[in-house]
Amino acid sequence: MSTPEITVRGGGVFGLSVAWACLKRGAKVRVIERRAIGAGASGGIVGALAPHTPENWNDKKQFQFDSLIMARDWWPEIEAVSGLPSGYMRTGRVQPVMDDKGLDLARARSKGAQIFWKNLAHWSVDQSAGTTWEPPSPTGWLIRDTLSAHIHPRQALSALAAAITTRGGEIILGDGEARGQVVHSTGYEGLLEIAKEMDQPVGNGVKGQAVLLNHDAIGQPQLFADALHIVPHLDGTVAIGSTSEREFDDPTSTDGRLDDILRRARLAFPVLAGAPVLARWAGIRPRAKSRAPMIGRHPLDPDAFIANGGFKIGFGMAPKVGEVMADLILEGRDTIPDSFKPEASLT
């Protein structure tokens, strides 16, 4: 039996995850990235791996849950093969309960977690202990979950790319010849190209801005408050993000919107008030029309495939996206939820 050949166009987290999954199943893999690994949205700095709420359960929530559980073994394996850190750590997340209605809802969701998370992770409602690494809570109650994790996006992509080449895969920067089955993971630009060719909206790019601070909170949970993700990385930094901007002029510039995020974060968390800024980041995240990832057969080429549209949850979805795409490409098994298929964004 001949060895299947796979070419992945795009060196973001979806593209590399598909390449890694296919490589582990014996395929000969080539990744072609026009600019640099993580040149798009996957090269950000936040890396919050957070679940959907455990209620109104559906295929999308189940898929993300499965992927977050898979991550516990998936990223450590990549670290072992590559010899590089990914920044992955499952430390959970803490959120404030804002009012009595929110308290009732949080407790109901705790019961939902017992049903849908199947004791693989937990959601609890606890009284605040008043520590410095807690979000301010008007009610004195906090939501804690043990499913959330975090990752360092740039470190993770470096580790994933190194694991691919260590196992015999090929990564080409610039132009390259596609061989065998082709998977398109080309970010928001790829979505816009499909929309132009089909003369209909199928997705777009949403700009995000984030900031990285020099503050050591290693081992602490990520925090979520006032629509802000506060993520303590394992290298002694803390990332804060992010904005969601549908209209923008410069994809990679930062501006007053990011200044406002930093101001809000420092007001809410005085422990961060004196932390120096190490980096400011902006990039465009690919958002499919359906709001779910777009994975499956390519809508313009039935002989090709697509894995795109990770938007804000690309890293959290990546382990399972890689596996279901390998199922489809190498074994002809379609295990992709209907809401994730390109057709969901074409109606």
mmCIF file of C-alpha atoms in Angstrom:
data_model
loop_
_atom_site.group_PDB
_atom_site.id
_atom_site.type_symbol
_atom_site.label_atom_id
_atom_site.label_comp_id
_atom_site.label_asym_id
_atom_site.label_seq_id
_atom_site.Cartn_x
_atom_site.Cartn_y
_atom_site.Cartn_z
ATOM 1 C CA MET A 1 0.000 0.000 0.000
ATOM 2 C CA SER A 2 1.421 3.384 -0.997
ATOM 3 C CA THR A 3 2.011 6.074 1.613
ATOM 4 C CA PRO A 4 -0.628 8.831 1.358
ATOM 5 C CA GLU A 5 0.705 12.319 0.738
ATOM 6 C CA ILE A 6 -0.869 15.352 2.384
ATOM 7 C CA THR A 7 -0.152 19.016 1.721
ATOM 8 C CA VAL A 8 -1.419 21.549 4.219
ATOM 9 C CA ARG A 9 -1.507 25.168 3.136
ATOM 10 C CA GLY A 10 -1.203 27.377 6.214
ATOM 11 C CA GLY A 11 1.016 27.254 9.282
ATOM 12 C CA GLY A 12 -1.487 28.241 11.972
ATOM 13 C CA VAL A 13 -2.772 25.985 14.715
ATOM 14 C CA PHE A 14 -5.428 24.284 12.551
ATOM 15 C CA GLY A 15 -3.040 23.604 9.691
ATOM 16 C CA LEU A 16 -0.291 22.239 11.918
ATOM 17 C CA SER A 17 -2.750 20.165 13.948
ATOM 18 C CA VAL A 18 -4.113 18.496 10.816
ATOM 19 C CA ALA A 19 -0.566 17.880 9.614
ATOM 20 C CA TRP A 20 0.437 16.344 12.963
ATOM 21 C CA ALA A 21 -2.612 14.077 13.112
ATOM 22 C CA CYS A 22 -2.045 12.831 9.554
ATOM 23 C CA LEU A 23 1.681 12.355 10.152
ATOM 24 C CA LYS A 24 1.037 10.215 13.229
ATOM 25 C CA ARG A 25 -1.161 7.942 11.106
ATOM 26 C CA GLY A 26 1.625 7.306 8.634
ATOM 27 C CA ALA A 27 1.026 9.950 5.964
ATOM 28 C CA LYS A 28 3.809 11.861 4.257
ATOM 29 C CA VAL A 29 3.122 15.462 5.194
ATOM 30 C CA ARG A 30 4.162 18.790 3.735
ATOM 31 C CA VAL A 31 3.139 22.150 5.229
ATOM 32 C CA ILE A 32 3.412 25.225 3.027
ATOM 33 C CA GLU A 33 3.249 28.575 4.805
ATOM 34 C CA ARG A 34 3.634 31.736 2.739
ATOM 35 C CA ARG A 35 5.027 33.945 5.502
ATOM 36 C CA ALA A 36 5.971 32.401 8.839
ATOM 37 C CA ILE A 37 4.615 29.841 11.284
ATOM 38 C CA GLY A 38 1.959 31.644 13.309
ATOM 39 C CA ALA A 39 2.014 34.699 11.057
ATOM 40 C CA GLY A 40 -1.760 35.075 11.447
ATOM 41 C CA ALA A 41 -4.099 34.907 14.401
ATOM 42 C CA SER A 42 -2.431 31.767 15.813
ATOM 43 C CA GLY A 43 0.675 33.799 16.598
ATOM 44 C CA GLY A 44 -1.081 35.737 19.358
ATOM 45 C CA ILE A 45 -0.188 35.972 23.033
ATOM 46 C CA VAL A 46 -3.328 35.134 25.044
ATOM 47 C CA GLY A 47 -3.994 31.379 24.778
ATOM 48 C CA ALA A 48 -7.121 31.039 26.931
ATOM 49 C CA LEU A 49 -8.534 27.522 26.524
ATOM 50 C CA ALA A 50 -11.981 27.989 28.038
ATOM 51 C CA PRO A 51 -15.104 25.858 27.628
ATOM 52 C CA HIS A 52 -18.620 26.798 26.664
ATOM 53 C CA THR A 53 -21.063 26.896 29.560
ATOM 54 C CA PRO A 54 -22.454 23.466 30.566
ATOM 55 C CA GLU A 55 -26.046 24.083 29.484
ATOM 56 C CA ASN A 56 -28.129 23.859 26.292
ATOM 57 C CA TRP A 57 -25.718 21.136 25.186
ATOM 58 C CA ASN A 58 -25.083 20.671 21.462
ATOM 59 C CA ASP A 59 -22.568 19.195 19.013
ATOM 60 C CA LYS A 60 -20.319 22.261 19.131
ATOM 61 C CA LYS A 61 -20.067 22.206 22.917
ATOM 62 C CA GLN A 62 -19.442 18.448 22.950
ATOM 63 C CA PHE A 63 -16.734 18.783 20.299
ATOM 64 C CA GLN A 64 -14.975 21.517 22.243
ATOM 65 C CA PHE A 65 -15.278 19.559 25.492
ATOM 66 C CA ASP A 66 -13.765 16.462 23.872
ATOM 67 C CA SER A 67 -10.928 18.556 22.477
ATOM 68 C CA LEU A 68 -10.144 20.206 25.819
ATOM 69 C CA ILE A 69 -9.995 16.771 27.451
ATOM 70 C CA MET A 70 -7.754 15.482 24.640
ATOM 71 C CA ALA A 71 -5.378 18.404 25.211
ATOM 72 C CA ARG A 72 -4.189 16.943 28.523
ATOM 73 C CA ASP A 73 -2.237 14.256 26.641
ATOM 74 C CA TRP A 74 -1.962 15.907 23.214
ATOM 75 C CA TRP A 75 0.245 18.862 24.104
ATOM 76 C CA PRO A 76 2.560 16.918 26.463
ATOM 77 C CA GLU A 77 3.184 14.415 23.635
ATOM 78 C CA ILE A 78 4.136 17.278 21.307
ATOM 79 C CA GLU A 79 6.477 18.646 23.968
ATOM 80 C CA ALA A 80 8.085 15.227 24.382
ATOM 81 C CA VAL A 81 8.643 14.787 20.643
ATOM 82 C CA SER A 82 9.854 18.328 19.970
ATOM 83 C CA GLY A 83 11.762 18.939 23.188
ATOM 84 C CA LEU A 84 10.121 22.371 23.350
ATOM 85 C CA PRO A 85 7.547 23.845 25.753
ATOM 86 C CA SER A 86 4.013 24.582 24.585
ATOM 87 C CA GLY A 87 2.984 26.570 27.646
ATOM 88 C CA TYR A 88 0.067 24.190 28.188
ATOM 89 C CA MET A 89 -1.256 23.851 31.714
ATOM 90 C CA ARG A 90 -4.708 23.003 32.989
ATOM 91 C CA THR A 91 -5.137 25.326 35.962
ATOM 92 C CA GLY A 92 -8.828 26.130 35.615
ATOM 93 C CA ARG A 93 -10.582 29.485 35.519
ATOM 94 C CA VAL A 94 -12.223 31.841 38.015
ATOM 95 C CA GLN A 95 -15.112 34.206 37.219
ATOM 96 C CA PRO A 96 -17.127 36.581 39.412
ATOM 97 C CA VAL A 97 -20.847 36.210 40.097
ATOM 98 C CA MET A 98 -22.306 39.643 39.479
ATOM 99 C CA ASP A 99 -25.811 39.444 41.017
ATOM 100 C CA ASP A 100 -28.423 37.121 42.519
ATOM 101 C CA LYS A 101 -29.743 36.110 39.107
ATOM 102 C CA GLY A 102 -26.212 35.222 38.054
ATOM 103 C CA LEU A 103 -25.795 33.194 41.238
ATOM 104 C CA ASP A 104 -28.857 31.085 40.470
ATOM 105 C CA LEU A 105 -27.620 30.561 36.913
ATOM 106 C CA ALA A 106 -24.127 29.619 38.066
ATOM 107 C CA ARG A 107 -25.522 27.003 40.440
ATOM 108 C CA ALA A 108 -27.732 25.580 37.689
ATOM 109 C CA ARG A 109 -24.691 25.322 35.442
ATOM 110 C CA SER A 110 -22.867 23.450 38.188
ATOM 111 C CA LYS A 111 -25.545 20.763 37.918
ATOM 112 C CA GLY A 112 -25.202 20.850 34.134
ATOM 113 C CA ALA A 113 -21.471 20.210 34.428
ATOM 114 C CA GLN A 114 -22.154 17.086 36.477
ATOM 115 C CA ILE A 115 -24.246 15.788 33.578
ATOM 116 C CA PHE A 116 -22.303 16.938 30.518
ATOM 117 C CA TRP A 117 -18.719 16.940 31.787
ATOM 118 C CA LYS A 118 -19.105 13.416 33.223
ATOM 119 C CA ASN A 119 -16.796 13.982 36.219
ATOM 120 C CA LEU A 120 -13.857 14.673 33.902
ATOM 121 C CA ALA A 121 -13.980 18.291 35.057
ATOM 122 C CA HIS A 122 -15.965 20.303 37.572
ATOM 123 C CA TRP A 123 -17.821 23.616 37.841
ATOM 124 C CA SER A 124 -18.345 24.980 41.347
ATOM 125 C CA VAL A 125 -19.675 28.127 42.983
ATOM 126 C CA ASP A 126 -17.589 29.164 45.976
ATOM 127 C CA GLN A 127 -17.295 32.127 48.252
ATOM 128 C CA SER A 128 -14.452 34.501 47.562
ATOM 129 C CA ALA A 129 -11.375 34.014 49.704
ATOM 130 C CA GLY A 130 -10.261 37.594 49.157
ATOM 131 C CA THR A 131 -6.894 36.733 47.606
ATOM 132 C CA THR A 132 -5.127 39.084 45.204
ATOM 133 C CA TRP A 133 -5.533 36.603 42.331
ATOM 134 C CA GLU A 134 -9.318 36.724 42.235
ATOM 135 C CA PRO A 135 -11.704 38.837 40.164
ATOM 136 C CA PRO A 136 -13.762 41.349 42.148
ATOM 137 C CA SER A 137 -17.213 39.915 42.863
ATOM 138 C CA PRO A 138 -20.138 42.127 43.960
ATOM 139 C CA THR A 139 -21.893 39.088 45.450
ATOM 140 C CA GLY A 140 -18.847 37.616 47.149
ATOM 141 C CA TRP A 141 -19.267 34.434 45.074
ATOM 142 C CA LEU A 142 -16.956 33.042 42.415
ATOM 143 C CA ILE A 143 -17.331 30.448 39.662
ATOM 144 C CA ARG A 144 -14.458 27.992 39.420
ATOM 145 C CA ASP A 145 -14.059 25.378 36.714
ATOM 146 C CA THR A 146 -11.338 22.784 36.324
ATOM 147 C CA LEU A 147 -11.769 22.293 32.569
ATOM 148 C CA SER A 148 -10.197 25.569 31.466
ATOM 149 C CA ALA A 149 -6.519 25.562 30.592
ATOM 150 C CA HIS A 150 -4.052 27.901 28.979
ATOM 151 C CA ILE A 151 -1.323 27.698 26.396
ATOM 152 C CA HIS A 152 1.378 30.007 25.072
ATOM 153 C CA PRO A 153 0.358 30.314 21.400
ATOM 154 C CA ARG A 154 3.784 31.137 19.977
ATOM 155 C CA GLN A 155 5.561 28.488 22.025
ATOM 156 C CA ALA A 156 2.872 25.956 21.148
ATOM 157 C CA LEU A 157 3.227 26.536 17.409
ATOM 158 C CA SER A 158 7.012 26.305 17.627
ATOM 159 C CA ALA A 159 6.710 23.005 19.494
ATOM 160 C CA LEU A 160 4.115 21.667 17.060
ATOM 161 C CA ALA A 161 6.179 22.627 14.005
ATOM 162 C CA ALA A 162 9.288 21.052 15.550
ATOM 163 C CA ALA A 163 7.377 17.851 16.368
ATOM 164 C CA ILE A 164 6.240 17.627 12.741
ATOM 165 C CA THR A 165 9.755 17.961 11.345
ATOM 166 C CA THR A 166 11.209 15.641 14.005
ATOM 167 C CA ARG A 167 8.799 12.938 12.862
ATOM 168 C CA GLY A 168 9.762 13.434 9.219
ATOM 169 C CA GLY A 169 7.244 16.026 8.080
ATOM 170 C CA GLU A 170 8.279 18.916 5.870
ATOM 171 C CA ILE A 171 7.612 22.612 6.459
ATOM 172 C CA ILE A 172 8.191 25.029 3.592
ATOM 173 C CA LEU A 173 8.139 28.784 4.048
ATOM 174 C CA GLY A 174 7.228 30.689 0.890
ATOM 175 C CA ASP A 175 6.081 28.951 -2.271
ATOM 176 C CA GLY A 176 5.940 25.199 -2.618
ATOM 177 C CA GLU A 177 4.444 22.466 -4.727
ATOM 178 C CA ALA A 178 1.355 20.734 -3.386
ATOM 179 C CA ARG A 179 1.506 16.939 -3.396
ATOM 180 C CA GLY A 180 -1.334 14.526 -2.800
ATOM 181 C CA GLN A 181 -4.437 15.601 -0.892
ATOM 182 C CA VAL A 182 -4.557 19.326 -0.140
ATOM 183 C CA VAL A 183 -5.908 20.947 3.024
ATOM 184 C CA HIS A 184 -6.468 24.698 3.071
ATOM 185 C CA SER A 185 -5.927 26.343 6.470
ATOM 186 C CA THR A 186 -5.265 29.868 5.291
ATOM 187 C CA GLY A 187 -7.023 31.992 7.900
ATOM 188 C CA TYR A 188 -9.329 34.898 7.283
ATOM 189 C CA GLU A 189 -7.751 35.624 3.902
ATOM 190 C CA GLY A 190 -8.804 32.159 2.776
ATOM 191 C CA LEU A 191 -12.377 32.824 3.891
ATOM 192 C CA LEU A 192 -12.426 36.080 1.951
ATOM 193 C CA GLU A 193 -11.117 34.331 -1.170
ATOM 194 C CA ILE A 194 -13.940 31.786 -0.984
ATOM 195 C CA ALA A 195 -16.482 34.545 -0.474
ATOM 196 C CA LYS A 196 -15.186 36.414 -3.502
ATOM 197 C CA GLU A 197 -15.198 33.330 -5.711
ATOM 198 C CA MET A 198 -18.698 32.329 -4.636
ATOM 199 C CA ASP A 199 -19.992 35.901 -4.566
ATOM 200 C CA GLN A 200 -21.543 35.437 -1.142
ATOM 201 C CA PRO A 201 -20.442 35.944 2.467
ATOM 202 C CA VAL A 202 -19.019 32.816 4.080
ATOM 203 C CA GLY A 203 -16.915 34.414 6.789
ATOM 204 C CA ASN A 204 -14.718 37.328 7.653
ATOM 205 C CA GLY A 205 -11.867 38.496 9.806
ATOM 206 C CA VAL A 206 -12.300 39.957 13.285
ATOM 207 C CA LYS A 207 -9.415 41.939 14.677
ATOM 208 C CA GLY A 208 -8.203 41.300 18.192
ATOM 209 C CA GLN A 209 -5.732 43.207 20.332
ATOM 210 C CA ALA A 210 -3.944 41.926 23.427
ATOM 211 C CA VAL A 211 -1.153 42.920 25.785
ATOM 212 C CA LEU A 212 1.549 40.962 27.613
ATOM 213 C CA LEU A 213 2.743 41.994 31.084
ATOM 214 C CA ASN A 214 5.808 41.071 33.090
ATOM 215 C CA HIS A 215 4.137 39.502 36.116
ATOM 216 C CA ASP A 216 4.803 36.084 37.641
ATOM 217 C CA ALA A 217 1.574 34.232 38.431
ATOM 218 C CA ILE A 218 2.770 30.779 37.386
ATOM 219 C CA GLY A 219 0.353 28.032 38.377
ATOM 220 C CA GLN A 220 -2.563 30.380 39.036
ATOM 221 C CA PRO A 221 -5.894 29.917 37.241
ATOM 222 C CA GLN A 222 -6.878 32.146 34.372
ATOM 223 C CA LEU A 223 -9.361 34.865 35.253
ATOM 224 C CA PHE A 224 -12.371 36.119 33.343
ATOM 225 C CA ALA A 225 -14.086 39.365 34.307
ATOM 226 C CA ASP A 226 -15.479 42.416 32.505
ATOM 227 C CA ALA A 227 -15.126 40.497 29.204
ATOM 228 C CA LEU A 228 -11.369 40.236 29.794
ATOM 229 C CA HIS A 229 -9.257 37.078 29.720
ATOM 230 C CA ILE A 230 -6.331 37.245 32.165
ATOM 231 C CA VAL A 231 -3.935 34.385 31.399
ATOM 232 C CA PRO A 232 -0.831 33.628 33.515
ATOM 233 C CA HIS A 233 1.792 31.950 31.346
ATOM 234 C CA LEU A 234 4.438 29.525 32.522
ATOM 235 C CA ASP A 235 7.245 31.891 31.505
ATOM 236 C CA GLY A 236 6.320 34.419 34.196
ATOM 237 C CA THR A 237 4.173 36.676 32.036
ATOM 238 C CA VAL A 238 0.469 37.511 32.045
ATOM 239 C CA ALA A 239 -1.549 38.068 28.880
ATOM 240 C CA ILE A 240 -4.676 40.215 28.744
ATOM 241 C CA GLY A 241 -7.129 40.179 25.874
ATOM 242 C CA SER A 242 -8.868 40.863 23.756
ATOM 243 C CA THR A 243 -10.880 43.177 21.575
ATOM 244 C CA SER A 244 -13.290 42.062 18.843
ATOM 245 C CA GLU A 245 -13.275 44.526 15.961
ATOM 246 C CA ARG A 246 -15.191 43.837 12.769
ATOM 247 C CA GLU A 247 -14.065 47.081 11.185
ATOM 248 C CA PHE A 248 -10.394 47.996 11.033
ATOM 249 C CA ASP A 249 -7.865 49.736 8.831
ATOM 250 C CA ASP A 250 -4.567 48.167 9.888
ATOM 251 C CA PRO A 251 -4.670 44.457 10.785
ATOM 252 C CA THR A 252 -1.577 44.513 12.987
ATOM 253 C CA SER A 253 -1.624 47.932 14.677
ATOM 254 C CA THR A 254 -2.604 48.508 18.298
ATOM 255 C CA ASP A 255 -4.422 51.605 19.480
ATOM 256 C CA GLY A 256 -6.595 53.138 22.175
ATOM 257 C CA ARG A 257 -8.840 50.073 22.351
ATOM 258 C CA LEU A 258 -5.938 48.127 23.778
ATOM 259 C CA ASP A 259 -5.088 50.970 26.142
ATOM 260 C CA ASP A 260 -8.652 50.711 27.454
ATOM 261 C CA ILE A 261 -8.316 46.966 28.010
ATOM 262 C CA LEU A 262 -5.118 47.475 29.978
ATOM 263 C CA ARG A 263 -6.707 50.246 32.045
ATOM 264 C CA ARG A 264 -9.747 48.093 32.882
ATOM 265 C CA ALA A 265 -7.567 45.128 33.800
ATOM 266 C CA ARG A 266 -5.391 47.144 36.139
ATOM 267 C CA LEU A 267 -8.408 48.715 37.825
ATOM 268 C CA ALA A 268 -10.050 45.332 38.322
ATOM 269 C CA PHE A 269 -6.856 43.587 39.406
ATOM 270 C CA PRO A 270 -4.604 45.913 41.400
ATOM 271 C CA VAL A 271 -1.993 43.141 41.539
ATOM 272 C CA LEU A 272 -1.268 43.978 37.875
ATOM 273 C CA ALA A 273 -1.073 47.743 38.369
ATOM 274 C CA GLY A 274 2.701 47.994 38.386
ATOM 275 C CA ALA A 275 3.473 45.216 35.925
ATOM 276 C CA PRO A 276 5.516 46.498 32.956
ATOM 277 C CA VAL A 277 4.199 45.996 29.436
ATOM 278 C CA LEU A 278 6.362 43.557 27.463
ATOM 279 C CA ALA A 279 4.439 43.379 24.201
ATOM 280 C CA ARG A 280 1.342 44.629 22.412
ATOM 281 C CA TRP A 281 -0.235 42.423 19.749
ATOM 282 C CA ALA A 282 -2.919 42.703 17.117
ATOM 283 C CA GLY A 283 -4.087 40.217 14.518
ATOM 284 C CA ILE A 284 -7.080 39.061 12.511
ATOM 285 C CA ARG A 285 -8.979 35.970 13.617
ATOM 286 C CA PRO A 286 -10.913 33.976 10.986
ATOM 287 C CA ARG A 287 -14.624 33.769 11.759
ATOM 288 C CA ALA A 288 -16.855 31.581 9.600
ATOM 289 C CA LYS A 289 -20.412 32.718 8.989
ATOM 290 C CA SER A 290 -21.751 29.881 11.147
ATOM 291 C CA ARG A 291 -19.456 30.989 14.039
ATOM 292 C CA ALA A 292 -18.245 27.372 14.255
ATOM 293 C CA PRO A 293 -14.995 26.147 12.696
ATOM 294 C CA MET A 294 -15.274 25.391 8.969
ATOM 295 C CA ILE A 295 -13.862 21.905 8.451
ATOM 296 C CA GLY A 296 -14.459 19.232 5.842
ATOM 297 C CA ARG A 297 -14.515 19.192 2.036
ATOM 298 C CA HIS A 298 -13.502 22.473 0.440
ATOM 299 C CA PRO A 299 -16.563 24.306 -0.939
ATOM 300 C CA LEU A 300 -14.772 25.222 -4.191
ATOM 301 C CA ASP A 301 -12.890 21.970 -4.783
ATOM 302 C CA PRO A 302 -14.462 18.628 -3.839
ATOM 303 C CA ASP A 303 -11.047 16.976 -4.127
ATOM 304 C CA ALA A 304 -9.543 19.289 -1.474
ATOM 305 C CA PHE A 305 -10.266 19.973 2.189
ATOM 306 C CA ILE A 306 -10.566 22.964 4.495
ATOM 307 C CA ALA A 307 -9.811 23.540 8.189
ATOM 308 C CA ASN A 308 -10.407 27.185 8.985
ATOM 309 C CA GLY A 309 -12.475 29.549 11.112
ATOM 310 C CA GLY A 310 -11.078 28.858 14.566
ATOM 311 C CA PHE A 311 -11.914 32.435 15.607
ATOM 312 C CA LYS A 312 -11.427 32.719 19.392
ATOM 313 C CA ILE A 313 -11.382 28.996 20.194
ATOM 314 C CA GLY A 314 -8.925 27.650 17.633
ATOM 315 C CA PHE A 315 -6.353 26.350 20.108
ATOM 316 C CA GLY A 316 -9.042 24.743 22.232
ATOM 317 C CA MET A 317 -10.558 22.997 19.206
ATOM 318 C CA ALA A 318 -7.270 22.085 17.505
ATOM 319 C CA PRO A 319 -6.597 18.595 18.964
ATOM 320 C CA LYS A 320 -9.945 17.221 17.840
ATOM 321 C CA VAL A 321 -9.999 19.184 14.574
ATOM 322 C CA GLY A 322 -6.762 17.445 13.634
ATOM 323 C CA GLU A 323 -8.170 14.017 14.463
ATOM 324 C CA VAL A 324 -11.508 14.343 12.652
ATOM 325 C CA MET A 325 -9.769 15.777 9.599
ATOM 326 C CA ALA A 326 -7.369 12.814 9.588
ATOM 327 C CA ASP A 327 -10.413 10.524 9.838
ATOM 328 C CA LEU A 328 -11.886 12.135 6.735
ATOM 329 C CA ILE A 329 -8.741 12.541 4.648
ATOM 330 C CA LEU A 330 -7.009 9.234 5.348
ATOM 331 C CA GLU A 331 -9.873 6.875 6.166
ATOM 332 C CA GLY A 332 -12.889 8.433 4.463
ATOM 333 C CA ARG A 333 -14.756 8.535 7.788
ATOM 334 C CA ASP A 334 -16.840 11.656 8.246
ATOM 335 C CA THR A 335 -17.146 12.347 11.984
ATOM 336 C CA ILE A 336 -17.525 16.121 11.594
ATOM 337 C CA PRO A 337 -20.647 17.741 13.110
ATOM 338 C CA ASP A 338 -22.972 19.181 10.469
ATOM 339 C CA SER A 339 -22.687 22.626 12.065
ATOM 340 C CA PHE A 340 -18.925 22.583 11.379
ATOM 341 C CA LYS A 341 -19.132 21.696 7.701
ATOM 342 C CA PRO A 342 -18.672 24.403 5.061
ATOM 343 C CA GLU A 343 -22.310 24.031 4.048
ATOM 344 C CA ALA A 344 -23.331 25.596 7.385
ATOM 345 C CA SER A 345 -21.726 28.867 6.306
ATOM 346 C CA LEU A 346 -23.110 28.777 2.759
ATOM 347 C CA THR A 347 -26.804 29.136 3.571
#
